[in-house]
């Protein structure tokens, strides 16, 4: 029993000593008059407004060229070899071209196969987002992060439509290579493809020279170290799936994106009409439909078409 008391006293002494040390450290820290965060903020270089606009234009043009009708099959070999594609070479800094071109670890990250929510992306296309009264391209949104002499760092969001196929269809149609690139072995049927809307995030560093601004590196945000890890198909930290239609409304009830609003209202009317007609089917027709459904989707659809449920004529 005495041993237990001794151990208890020793532990209590250690706790008290540690607590005193913490209090003293805290007190010493409180004696510092300047806020470190404010010091960092005060010392951070800012970007000139004219330079900011020029940089944002370069970034927008770069990603528009990279993601317009971008088929990953076409970029796959570039990712494998590290060769920078011709369509974006004009945006790249001389230093990056001289030192990184042909090196798979070059900091120019290209569109790639990504699995997200059970679907694999095989292609991208930039979304045309225009805002009334503004010249800027809202499909590519960039924000200034920091500046170090003639180097500028920006955080970029790219909004694109992605062509996707189910993961199982992709795995049957492509062969995975040792370096996590893929080789296509079967063509994918059009019926197996779908489209989703995505936001893709990048960290972009630019440099300024007498010729203007150019891209030193454009890398995925939340990058996994090493080309092989980055190309891993389940590495989707830099991409987010978004609602396909923009249905936000203005104060007067109009859709901010009239095209998406029109698509939604048209499809909503079709679905509403279908279910209204479907609920009017009597028991006999429901029995007939159940048999056609067992035969297959095409047979069931044909039966409903004949009844005018799906054709808008009944």
PDB file of C-alpha atoms in Angstrom:
ATOM      1  CA  UNK A   1       0.000   0.000   0.000  1.00  0.00           C
ATOM      2  CA  UNK A   2       2.880   2.397   0.784  1.00  0.00           C
ATOM      3  CA  UNK A   3       4.258   1.778  -2.715  1.00  0.00           C
ATOM      4  CA  UNK A   4       0.930   2.785  -4.230  1.00  0.00           C
ATOM      5  CA  UNK A   5       0.909   6.023  -2.226  1.00  0.00           C
ATOM      6  CA  UNK A   6       4.469   6.790  -3.309  1.00  0.00           C
ATOM      7  CA  UNK A   7       3.595   6.238  -6.978  1.00  0.00           C
ATOM      8  CA  UNK A   8       0.495   8.408  -6.617  1.00  0.00           C
ATOM      9  CA  UNK A   9       2.484  11.245  -5.021  1.00  0.00           C
ATOM     10  CA  UNK A  10       5.147  11.021  -7.762  1.00  0.00           C
ATOM     11  CA  UNK A  11       2.533  11.211 -10.549  1.00  0.00           C
ATOM     12  CA  UNK A  12       0.802  14.134  -8.842  1.00  0.00           C
ATOM     13  CA  UNK A  13       4.128  15.960  -8.539  1.00  0.00           C
ATOM     14  CA  UNK A  14       4.841  15.465 -12.260  1.00  0.00           C
ATOM     15  CA  UNK A  15       1.408  16.770 -13.227  1.00  0.00           C
ATOM     16  CA  UNK A  16       1.814  19.878 -11.078  1.00  0.00           C
ATOM     17  CA  UNK A  17       5.312  20.514 -12.466  1.00  0.00           C
ATOM     18  CA  UNK A  18       4.103  20.180 -16.048  1.00  0.00           C
ATOM     19  CA  UNK A  19       1.198  22.504 -15.348  1.00  0.00           C
ATOM     20  CA  UNK A  20       3.494  25.140 -13.871  1.00  0.00           C
ATOM     21  CA  UNK A  21       5.773  24.941 -16.869  1.00  0.00           C
ATOM     22  CA  UNK A  22       2.801  25.405 -19.196  1.00  0.00           C
ATOM     23  CA  UNK A  23       1.584  28.413 -17.261  1.00  0.00           C
ATOM     24  CA  UNK A  24       5.042  30.006 -17.311  1.00  0.00           C
ATOM     25  CA  UNK A  25       5.355  29.414 -21.056  1.00  0.00           C
ATOM     26  CA  UNK A  26       1.919  30.859 -21.667  1.00  0.00           C
ATOM     27  CA  UNK A  27       2.737  33.893 -19.572  1.00  0.00           C
ATOM     28  CA  UNK A  28       5.995  34.424 -21.432  1.00  0.00           C
ATOM     29  CA  UNK A  29       4.137  34.187 -24.708  1.00  0.00           C
ATOM     30  CA  UNK A  30       1.613  36.784 -23.576  1.00  0.00           C
ATOM     31  CA  UNK A  31       4.418  39.305 -23.103  1.00  0.00           C
ATOM     32  CA  UNK A  32       4.933  39.551 -26.877  1.00  0.00           C
ATOM     33  CA  UNK A  33       3.229  42.736 -28.007  1.00  0.00           C
ATOM     34  CA  UNK A  34       3.036  42.081 -31.766  1.00  0.00           C
ATOM     35  CA  UNK A  35       0.564  39.670 -33.364  1.00  0.00           C
ATOM     36  CA  UNK A  36       2.557  37.262 -35.608  1.00  0.00           C
ATOM     37  CA  UNK A  37      -0.348  37.056 -38.053  1.00  0.00           C
ATOM     38  CA  UNK A  38      -0.356  40.816 -38.482  1.00  0.00           C
ATOM     39  CA  UNK A  39       3.404  40.810 -39.027  1.00  0.00           C
ATOM     40  CA  UNK A  40       3.057  38.225 -41.821  1.00  0.00           C
ATOM     41  CA  UNK A  41       0.205  40.213 -43.335  1.00  0.00           C
ATOM     42  CA  UNK A  42       2.198  43.446 -43.210  1.00  0.00           C
ATOM     43  CA  UNK A  43       5.293  41.876 -44.773  1.00  0.00           C
ATOM     44  CA  UNK A  44       3.481  40.077 -47.581  1.00  0.00           C
ATOM     45  CA  UNK A  45       4.041  41.551 -51.028  1.00  0.00           C
ATOM     46  CA  UNK A  46       0.935  42.589 -52.931  1.00  0.00           C
ATOM     47  CA  UNK A  47       0.224  42.478 -56.649  1.00  0.00           C
ATOM     48  CA  UNK A  48      -0.281  45.543 -58.810  1.00  0.00           C
ATOM     49  CA  UNK A  49      -3.838  45.746 -60.168  1.00  0.00           C
ATOM     50  CA  UNK A  50      -2.627  45.886 -63.786  1.00  0.00           C
ATOM     51  CA  UNK A  51      -0.373  42.880 -63.233  1.00  0.00           C
ATOM     52  CA  UNK A  52      -3.230  41.057 -61.523  1.00  0.00           C
ATOM     53  CA  UNK A  53      -5.506  41.521 -64.529  1.00  0.00           C
ATOM     54  CA  UNK A  54      -2.754  40.463 -66.949  1.00  0.00           C
ATOM     55  CA  UNK A  55      -1.993  37.341 -64.904  1.00  0.00           C
ATOM     56  CA  UNK A  56      -5.655  36.364 -64.658  1.00  0.00           C
ATOM     57  CA  UNK A  57      -5.951  36.711 -68.439  1.00  0.00           C
ATOM     58  CA  UNK A  58      -2.933  34.427 -68.955  1.00  0.00           C
ATOM     59  CA  UNK A  59      -4.315  31.852 -66.506  1.00  0.00           C
ATOM     60  CA  UNK A  60      -7.752  31.938 -68.138  1.00  0.00           C
ATOM     61  CA  UNK A  61      -6.329  31.492 -71.643  1.00  0.00           C
ATOM     62  CA  UNK A  62      -4.023  28.702 -70.454  1.00  0.00           C
ATOM     63  CA  UNK A  63      -6.740  26.573 -68.878  1.00  0.00           C
ATOM     64  CA  UNK A  64      -9.203  27.298 -71.675  1.00  0.00           C
ATOM     65  CA  UNK A  65      -6.655  25.916 -74.146  1.00  0.00           C
ATOM     66  CA  UNK A  66      -5.941  22.949 -71.866  1.00  0.00           C
ATOM     67  CA  UNK A  67      -9.547  21.966 -71.124  1.00  0.00           C
ATOM     68  CA  UNK A  68     -11.445  22.789 -74.321  1.00  0.00           C
ATOM     69  CA  UNK A  69     -12.613  19.468 -75.809  1.00  0.00           C
ATOM     70  CA  UNK A  70      -9.896  17.698 -73.799  1.00  0.00           C
ATOM     71  CA  UNK A  71      -9.841  13.931 -74.304  1.00  0.00           C
ATOM     72  CA  UNK A  72      -7.677  12.258 -71.679  1.00  0.00           C
ATOM     73  CA  UNK A  73      -6.666   9.616 -74.231  1.00  0.00           C
ATOM     74  CA  UNK A  74      -4.813  12.378 -76.102  1.00  0.00           C
ATOM     75  CA  UNK A  75      -3.018  13.629 -72.971  1.00  0.00           C
ATOM     76  CA  UNK A  76      -2.123  10.175 -71.665  1.00  0.00           C
ATOM     77  CA  UNK A  77       1.155   9.873 -73.555  1.00  0.00           C
ATOM     78  CA  UNK A  78       2.214  13.388 -72.507  1.00  0.00           C
ATOM     79  CA  UNK A  79       1.626  12.458 -68.857  1.00  0.00           C
ATOM     80  CA  UNK A  80       3.677   9.305 -69.386  1.00  0.00           C
ATOM     81  CA  UNK A  81       6.657  11.068 -70.974  1.00  0.00           C
ATOM     82  CA  UNK A  82       6.481  14.543 -69.422  1.00  0.00           C
ATOM     83  CA  UNK A  83       6.531  16.238 -72.828  1.00  0.00           C
ATOM     84  CA  UNK A  84       4.582  19.516 -72.698  1.00  0.00           C
ATOM     85  CA  UNK A  85       1.797  19.596 -75.351  1.00  0.00           C
ATOM     86  CA  UNK A  86       2.131  22.107 -78.182  1.00  0.00           C
ATOM     87  CA  UNK A  87      -1.249  23.704 -77.432  1.00  0.00           C
ATOM     88  CA  UNK A  88       0.055  25.138 -74.127  1.00  0.00           C
ATOM     89  CA  UNK A  89       3.787  25.550 -74.794  1.00  0.00           C
ATOM     90  CA  UNK A  90       3.303  29.225 -75.627  1.00  0.00           C
ATOM     91  CA  UNK A  91       2.150  29.883 -72.050  1.00  0.00           C
ATOM     92  CA  UNK A  92       5.060  28.093 -70.353  1.00  0.00           C
ATOM     93  CA  UNK A  93       8.141  29.848 -68.939  1.00  0.00           C
ATOM     94  CA  UNK A  94      11.479  29.291 -70.692  1.00  0.00           C
ATOM     95  CA  UNK A  95      12.955  27.903 -67.463  1.00  0.00           C
ATOM     96  CA  UNK A  96      10.276  25.203 -67.245  1.00  0.00           C
ATOM     97  CA  UNK A  97      10.666  24.285 -70.906  1.00  0.00           C
ATOM     98  CA  UNK A  98      14.452  24.101 -70.633  1.00  0.00           C
ATOM     99  CA  UNK A  99      14.613  22.125 -67.392  1.00  0.00           C
ATOM    100  CA  UNK A 100      11.362  20.158 -67.236  1.00  0.00           C
ATOM    101  CA  UNK A 101      10.184  19.342 -70.755  1.00  0.00           C
ATOM    102  CA  UNK A 102      10.402  15.579 -71.248  1.00  0.00           C
ATOM    103  CA  UNK A 103      10.585  14.883 -67.506  1.00  0.00           C
ATOM    104  CA  UNK A 104       7.472  13.090 -66.130  1.00  0.00           C
ATOM    105  CA  UNK A 105       7.846  14.996 -62.836  1.00  0.00           C
ATOM    106  CA  UNK A 106       7.531  18.405 -64.555  1.00  0.00           C
ATOM    107  CA  UNK A 107       5.146  20.715 -62.692  1.00  0.00           C
ATOM    108  CA  UNK A 108       2.698  21.015 -65.576  1.00  0.00           C
ATOM    109  CA  UNK A 109      -0.214  18.751 -64.663  1.00  0.00           C
ATOM    110  CA  UNK A 110      -2.504  17.691 -67.478  1.00  0.00           C
ATOM    111  CA  UNK A 111      -6.118  16.456 -67.541  1.00  0.00           C
ATOM    112  CA  UNK A 112      -6.184  12.826 -66.421  1.00  0.00           C
ATOM    113  CA  UNK A 113      -8.464   9.877 -65.665  1.00  0.00           C
ATOM    114  CA  UNK A 114     -10.145  10.377 -62.287  1.00  0.00           C
ATOM    115  CA  UNK A 115     -12.684   8.192 -60.514  1.00  0.00           C
ATOM    116  CA  UNK A 116     -15.332  10.136 -58.609  1.00  0.00           C
ATOM    117  CA  UNK A 117     -18.601   8.822 -57.167  1.00  0.00           C
ATOM    118  CA  UNK A 118     -18.325   5.513 -59.014  1.00  0.00           C
ATOM    119  CA  UNK A 119     -17.707   7.135 -62.408  1.00  0.00           C
ATOM    120  CA  UNK A 120     -14.399   7.614 -64.233  1.00  0.00           C
ATOM    121  CA  UNK A 121     -13.706  10.821 -66.143  1.00  0.00           C
ATOM    122  CA  UNK A 122     -12.399  10.270 -69.686  1.00  0.00           C
ATOM    123  CA  UNK A 123     -12.808  13.772 -71.100  1.00  0.00           C
ATOM    124  CA  UNK A 124     -13.360  17.419 -70.217  1.00  0.00           C
ATOM    125  CA  UNK A 125     -14.771  20.515 -71.880  1.00  0.00           C
ATOM    126  CA  UNK A 126     -14.626  24.019 -70.488  1.00  0.00           C
ATOM    127  CA  UNK A 127     -17.978  25.516 -69.457  1.00  0.00           C
ATOM    128  CA  UNK A 128     -18.839  28.847 -71.046  1.00  0.00           C
ATOM    129  CA  UNK A 129     -19.863  31.038 -68.103  1.00  0.00           C
ATOM    130  CA  UNK A 130     -20.385  34.669 -69.034  1.00  0.00           C
ATOM    131  CA  UNK A 131     -21.510  37.415 -66.679  1.00  0.00           C
ATOM    132  CA  UNK A 132     -23.386  40.454 -67.940  1.00  0.00           C
ATOM    133  CA  UNK A 133     -21.246  43.574 -67.915  1.00  0.00           C
ATOM    134  CA  UNK A 134     -17.996  41.704 -67.275  1.00  0.00           C
ATOM    135  CA  UNK A 135     -15.230  40.733 -69.677  1.00  0.00           C
ATOM    136  CA  UNK A 136     -13.683  38.123 -67.370  1.00  0.00           C
ATOM    137  CA  UNK A 137     -14.153  34.419 -68.027  1.00  0.00           C
ATOM    138  CA  UNK A 138     -15.952  32.933 -65.021  1.00  0.00           C
ATOM    139  CA  UNK A 139     -15.141  29.407 -66.248  1.00  0.00           C
ATOM    140  CA  UNK A 140     -11.636  29.952 -64.840  1.00  0.00           C
ATOM    141  CA  UNK A 141     -11.536  31.805 -61.513  1.00  0.00           C
ATOM    142  CA  UNK A 142      -8.142  32.743 -60.057  1.00  0.00           C
ATOM    143  CA  UNK A 143      -7.189  34.443 -56.794  1.00  0.00           C
ATOM    144  CA  UNK A 144      -3.859  35.974 -55.805  1.00  0.00           C
ATOM    145  CA  UNK A 145      -2.091  34.160 -52.961  1.00  0.00           C
ATOM    146  CA  UNK A 146       1.422  35.575 -52.653  1.00  0.00           C
ATOM    147  CA  UNK A 147       4.306  37.287 -54.428  1.00  0.00           C
ATOM    148  CA  UNK A 148       8.056  36.835 -54.059  1.00  0.00           C
ATOM    149  CA  UNK A 149       9.983  39.282 -56.231  1.00  0.00           C
ATOM    150  CA  UNK A 150       9.015  38.307 -59.809  1.00  0.00           C
ATOM    151  CA  UNK A 151       7.211  35.091 -58.838  1.00  0.00           C
ATOM    152  CA  UNK A 152       3.434  35.121 -58.358  1.00  0.00           C
ATOM    153  CA  UNK A 153       1.293  32.364 -56.840  1.00  0.00           C
ATOM    154  CA  UNK A 154      -2.425  32.007 -57.644  1.00  0.00           C
ATOM    155  CA  UNK A 155      -5.153  29.582 -56.604  1.00  0.00           C
ATOM    156  CA  UNK A 156      -7.311  28.601 -59.575  1.00  0.00           C
ATOM    157  CA  UNK A 157     -10.701  26.939 -60.013  1.00  0.00           C
ATOM    158  CA  UNK A 158     -11.633  25.519 -63.417  1.00  0.00           C
ATOM    159  CA  UNK A 159     -15.271  24.704 -64.195  1.00  0.00           C
ATOM    160  CA  UNK A 160     -15.788  22.021 -66.819  1.00  0.00           C
ATOM    161  CA  UNK A 161     -18.186  19.408 -68.103  1.00  0.00           C
ATOM    162  CA  UNK A 162     -16.673  15.961 -67.691  1.00  0.00           C
ATOM    163  CA  UNK A 163     -17.443  12.915 -69.823  1.00  0.00           C
ATOM    164  CA  UNK A 164     -17.753   9.908 -67.513  1.00  0.00           C
ATOM    165  CA  UNK A 165     -18.277   6.150 -67.685  1.00  0.00           C
ATOM    166  CA  UNK A 166     -19.004   3.686 -64.866  1.00  0.00           C
ATOM    167  CA  UNK A 167     -15.832   2.505 -63.115  1.00  0.00           C
ATOM    168  CA  UNK A 168     -16.459  -1.098 -64.187  1.00  0.00           C
ATOM    169  CA  UNK A 169     -16.791  -0.058 -67.841  1.00  0.00           C
ATOM    170  CA  UNK A 170     -13.530   1.879 -67.633  1.00  0.00           C
ATOM    171  CA  UNK A 171     -11.654  -1.033 -66.019  1.00  0.00           C
ATOM    172  CA  UNK A 172     -12.771  -3.336 -68.850  1.00  0.00           C
ATOM    173  CA  UNK A 173     -11.894  -0.828 -71.571  1.00  0.00           C
ATOM    174  CA  UNK A 174      -8.450   0.278 -70.321  1.00  0.00           C
ATOM    175  CA  UNK A 175      -5.337  -1.553 -69.207  1.00  0.00           C
ATOM    176  CA  UNK A 176      -3.502  -0.082 -66.233  1.00  0.00           C
ATOM    177  CA  UNK A 177       0.251   0.298 -66.738  1.00  0.00           C
ATOM    178  CA  UNK A 178       2.967   0.120 -64.083  1.00  0.00           C
ATOM    179  CA  UNK A 179       3.286   3.927 -63.913  1.00  0.00           C
ATOM    180  CA  UNK A 180      -0.498   4.393 -63.377  1.00  0.00           C
ATOM    181  CA  UNK A 181      -1.095   5.573 -66.932  1.00  0.00           C
ATOM    182  CA  UNK A 182      -3.652   3.658 -68.996  1.00  0.00           C
ATOM    183  CA  UNK A 183      -3.822   2.092 -72.443  1.00  0.00           C
ATOM    184  CA  UNK A 184      -7.177   1.853 -74.203  1.00  0.00           C
ATOM    185  CA  UNK A 185      -8.016  -1.685 -75.347  1.00  0.00           C
ATOM    186  CA  UNK A 186     -11.739  -1.421 -76.146  1.00  0.00           C
ATOM    187  CA  UNK A 187     -13.920   1.357 -77.515  1.00  0.00           C
ATOM    188  CA  UNK A 188     -16.629   2.542 -75.129  1.00  0.00           C
ATOM    189  CA  UNK A 189     -20.243   2.511 -76.301  1.00  0.00           C
ATOM    190  CA  UNK A 190     -22.007   5.857 -76.399  1.00  0.00           C
ATOM    191  CA  UNK A 191     -24.793   4.433 -74.216  1.00  0.00           C
ATOM    192  CA  UNK A 192     -22.237   3.895 -71.418  1.00  0.00           C
ATOM    193  CA  UNK A 193     -21.192   7.561 -71.276  1.00  0.00           C
ATOM    194  CA  UNK A 194     -22.698  10.384 -69.267  1.00  0.00           C
ATOM    195  CA  UNK A 195     -21.785  13.971 -68.378  1.00  0.00           C
ATOM    196  CA  UNK A 196     -21.220  15.686 -65.033  1.00  0.00           C
ATOM    197  CA  UNK A 197     -20.147  19.163 -63.987  1.00  0.00           C
ATOM    198  CA  UNK A 198     -16.917  19.500 -62.005  1.00  0.00           C
ATOM    199  CA  UNK A 199     -14.674  22.042 -60.297  1.00  0.00           C
ATOM    200  CA  UNK A 200     -10.930  21.373 -60.688  1.00  0.00           C
ATOM    201  CA  UNK A 201      -8.433  23.176 -58.443  1.00  0.00           C
ATOM    202  CA  UNK A 202      -4.843  24.184 -59.251  1.00  0.00           C
ATOM    203  CA  UNK A 203      -1.953  26.090 -57.715  1.00  0.00           C
ATOM    204  CA  UNK A 204      -0.318  28.157 -60.439  1.00  0.00           C
ATOM    205  CA  UNK A 205       3.039  29.916 -60.157  1.00  0.00           C
ATOM    206  CA  UNK A 206       3.975  32.511 -62.756  1.00  0.00           C
ATOM    207  CA  UNK A 207       7.088  34.529 -63.441  1.00  0.00           C
ATOM    208  CA  UNK A 208       7.496  37.999 -64.908  1.00  0.00           C
ATOM    209  CA  UNK A 209      10.107  38.865 -67.516  1.00  0.00           C
ATOM    210  CA  UNK A 210      10.605  41.503 -70.185  1.00  0.00           C
ATOM    211  CA  UNK A 211       8.331  39.417 -72.425  1.00  0.00           C
ATOM    212  CA  UNK A 212       5.497  39.447 -69.882  1.00  0.00           C
ATOM    213  CA  UNK A 213       4.055  36.738 -67.650  1.00  0.00           C
ATOM    214  CA  UNK A 214       4.455  32.996 -68.167  1.00  0.00           C
ATOM    215  CA  UNK A 215       3.590  29.821 -66.259  1.00  0.00           C
ATOM    216  CA  UNK A 216       6.388  28.271 -64.197  1.00  0.00           C
ATOM    217  CA  UNK A 217       4.198  25.474 -62.874  1.00  0.00           C
ATOM    218  CA  UNK A 218       0.507  24.600 -62.774  1.00  0.00           C
ATOM    219  CA  UNK A 219      -0.037  21.756 -60.344  1.00  0.00           C
ATOM    220  CA  UNK A 220      -3.093  20.110 -58.857  1.00  0.00           C
ATOM    221  CA  UNK A 221      -4.037  21.374 -55.416  1.00  0.00           C
ATOM    222  CA  UNK A 222      -3.623  18.761 -52.660  1.00  0.00           C
ATOM    223  CA  UNK A 223      -0.973  17.116 -54.817  1.00  0.00           C
ATOM    224  CA  UNK A 224       0.234  13.613 -54.036  1.00  0.00           C
ATOM    225  CA  UNK A 225       4.046  13.519 -54.208  1.00  0.00           C
ATOM    226  CA  UNK A 226       5.405  11.752 -57.278  1.00  0.00           C
ATOM    227  CA  UNK A 227       3.922  11.316 -60.755  1.00  0.00           C
ATOM    228  CA  UNK A 228       2.752   7.738 -60.096  1.00  0.00           C
ATOM    229  CA  UNK A 229       0.855   8.697 -56.926  1.00  0.00           C
ATOM    230  CA  UNK A 230      -0.713  11.710 -58.605  1.00  0.00           C
ATOM    231  CA  UNK A 231      -1.946   9.649 -61.564  1.00  0.00           C
ATOM    232  CA  UNK A 232      -3.596   7.100 -59.255  1.00  0.00           C
ATOM    233  CA  UNK A 233      -7.169   7.017 -60.527  1.00  0.00           C
ATOM    234  CA  UNK A 234      -8.717   7.328 -57.047  1.00  0.00           C
ATOM    235  CA  UNK A 235      -6.663  10.451 -56.297  1.00  0.00           C
ATOM    236  CA  UNK A 236      -9.536  12.933 -56.589  1.00  0.00           C
ATOM    237  CA  UNK A 237      -8.684  15.453 -53.861  1.00  0.00           C
ATOM    238  CA  UNK A 238      -8.449  18.358 -56.313  1.00  0.00           C
ATOM    239  CA  UNK A 239     -11.826  17.825 -57.980  1.00  0.00           C
ATOM    240  CA  UNK A 240     -15.424  18.207 -56.828  1.00  0.00           C
ATOM    241  CA  UNK A 241     -18.595  17.152 -58.584  1.00  0.00           C
ATOM    242  CA  UNK A 242     -21.131  19.983 -58.836  1.00  0.00           C
ATOM    243  CA  UNK A 243     -24.870  20.113 -59.571  1.00  0.00           C
ATOM    244  CA  UNK A 244     -25.196  19.838 -63.348  1.00  0.00           C
ATOM    245  CA  UNK A 245     -27.680  22.705 -63.676  1.00  0.00           C
ATOM    246  CA  UNK A 246     -27.257  26.161 -62.141  1.00  0.00           C
ATOM    247  CA  UNK A 247     -30.717  26.855 -60.714  1.00  0.00           C
ATOM    248  CA  UNK A 248     -30.013  29.855 -58.507  1.00  0.00           C
ATOM    249  CA  UNK A 249     -32.517  32.664 -58.986  1.00  0.00           C
ATOM    250  CA  UNK A 250     -32.364  36.447 -58.798  1.00  0.00           C
ATOM    251  CA  UNK A 251     -34.458  38.549 -56.413  1.00  0.00           C
ATOM    252  CA  UNK A 252     -37.262  38.816 -58.992  1.00  0.00           C
ATOM    253  CA  UNK A 253     -37.472  35.018 -59.371  1.00  0.00           C
ATOM    254  CA  UNK A 254     -35.662  34.722 -62.711  1.00  0.00           C
ATOM    255  CA  UNK A 255     -32.937  32.131 -63.239  1.00  0.00           C
ATOM    256  CA  UNK A 256     -29.421  33.566 -63.118  1.00  0.00           C
ATOM    257  CA  UNK A 257     -28.524  31.089 -65.846  1.00  0.00           C
ATOM    258  CA  UNK A 258     -31.499  31.253 -68.267  1.00  0.00           C
ATOM    259  CA  UNK A 259     -30.288  28.317 -70.376  1.00  0.00           C
ATOM    260  CA  UNK A 260     -30.052  25.967 -67.384  1.00  0.00           C
ATOM    261  CA  UNK A 261     -33.392  27.279 -66.114  1.00  0.00           C
ATOM    262  CA  UNK A 262     -35.074  26.505 -69.426  1.00  0.00           C
ATOM    263  CA  UNK A 263     -33.640  22.975 -69.472  1.00  0.00           C
ATOM    264  CA  UNK A 264     -34.840  22.363 -65.917  1.00  0.00           C
ATOM    265  CA  UNK A 265     -38.377  23.648 -66.538  1.00  0.00           C
ATOM    266  CA  UNK A 266     -38.704  21.605 -69.748  1.00  0.00           C
ATOM    267  CA  UNK A 267     -37.519  18.377 -68.123  1.00  0.00           C
ATOM    268  CA  UNK A 268     -39.610  19.057 -65.018  1.00  0.00           C
ATOM    269  CA  UNK A 269     -42.741  19.389 -67.176  1.00  0.00           C
ATOM    270  CA  UNK A 270     -41.992  16.100 -68.966  1.00  0.00           C
ATOM    271  CA  UNK A 271     -41.445  14.185 -65.724  1.00  0.00           C
ATOM    272  CA  UNK A 272     -44.546  15.706 -64.112  1.00  0.00           C
ATOM    273  CA  UNK A 273     -46.713  14.812 -67.107  1.00  0.00           C
ATOM    274  CA  UNK A 274     -45.351  11.255 -67.186  1.00  0.00           C
ATOM    275  CA  UNK A 275     -46.248  10.539 -63.553  1.00  0.00           C
ATOM    276  CA  UNK A 276     -49.655  12.178 -63.900  1.00  0.00           C
ATOM    277  CA  UNK A 277     -50.476   9.858 -66.804  1.00  0.00           C
ATOM    278  CA  UNK A 278     -48.870   6.839 -65.162  1.00  0.00           C
ATOM    279  CA  UNK A 279     -51.127   7.111 -62.102  1.00  0.00           C
ATOM    280  CA  UNK A 280     -54.188   6.942 -64.387  1.00  0.00           C
ATOM    281  CA  UNK A 281     -53.362   3.442 -65.670  1.00  0.00           C
ATOM    282  CA  UNK A 282     -55.988   0.912 -64.618  1.00  0.00           C
ATOM    283  CA  UNK A 283     -55.248  -2.509 -63.112  1.00  0.00           C
ATOM    284  CA  UNK A 284     -55.480  -4.341 -66.449  1.00  0.00           C
ATOM    285  CA  UNK A 285     -52.922  -2.087 -68.111  1.00  0.00           C
ATOM    286  CA  UNK A 286     -50.634  -2.322 -65.083  1.00  0.00           C
ATOM    287  CA  UNK A 287     -50.712  -6.130 -65.396  1.00  0.00           C
ATOM    288  CA  UNK A 288     -49.890  -5.862 -69.094  1.00  0.00           C
ATOM    289  CA  UNK A 289     -47.065  -3.436 -68.274  1.00  0.00           C
ATOM    290  CA  UNK A 290     -45.577  -5.805 -65.682  1.00  0.00           C
ATOM    291  CA  UNK A 291     -45.274  -8.511 -68.337  1.00  0.00           C
ATOM    292  CA  UNK A 292     -43.638  -6.115 -70.805  1.00  0.00           C
ATOM    293  CA  UNK A 293     -41.249  -4.979 -68.050  1.00  0.00           C
ATOM    294  CA  UNK A 294     -40.128  -8.562 -67.504  1.00  0.00           C
ATOM    295  CA  UNK A 295     -39.391  -8.772 -71.236  1.00  0.00           C
ATOM    296  CA  UNK A 296     -37.097  -5.745 -71.051  1.00  0.00           C
ATOM    297  CA  UNK A 297     -36.860  -1.969 -70.969  1.00  0.00           C
ATOM    298  CA  UNK A 298     -37.433  -1.546 -74.712  1.00  0.00           C
ATOM    299  CA  UNK A 299     -40.647  -3.583 -74.615  1.00  0.00           C
ATOM    300  CA  UNK A 300     -41.956  -1.686 -71.577  1.00  0.00           C
ATOM    301  CA  UNK A 301     -41.154   1.668 -73.172  1.00  0.00           C
ATOM    302  CA  UNK A 302     -42.893   0.632 -76.397  1.00  0.00           C
ATOM    303  CA  UNK A 303     -46.007  -0.350 -74.465  1.00  0.00           C
ATOM    304  CA  UNK A 304     -46.107   2.998 -72.639  1.00  0.00           C
ATOM    305  CA  UNK A 305     -45.475   4.845 -75.917  1.00  0.00           C
ATOM    306  CA  UNK A 306     -48.514   3.119 -77.458  1.00  0.00           C
ATOM    307  CA  UNK A 307     -50.633   4.227 -74.508  1.00  0.00           C
ATOM    308  CA  UNK A 308     -49.443   7.819 -74.896  1.00  0.00           C
ATOM    309  CA  UNK A 309     -47.843   7.875 -71.433  1.00  0.00           C
ATOM    310  CA  UNK A 310     -44.386   8.807 -72.715  1.00  0.00           C
ATOM    311  CA  UNK A 311     -45.207  10.431 -76.044  1.00  0.00           C
ATOM    312  CA  UNK A 312     -47.161  13.434 -74.792  1.00  0.00           C
ATOM    313  CA  UNK A 313     -50.127  12.463 -76.949  1.00  0.00           C
ATOM    314  CA  UNK A 314     -52.324  10.586 -74.476  1.00  0.00           C
TER     315      UNK A 314
END
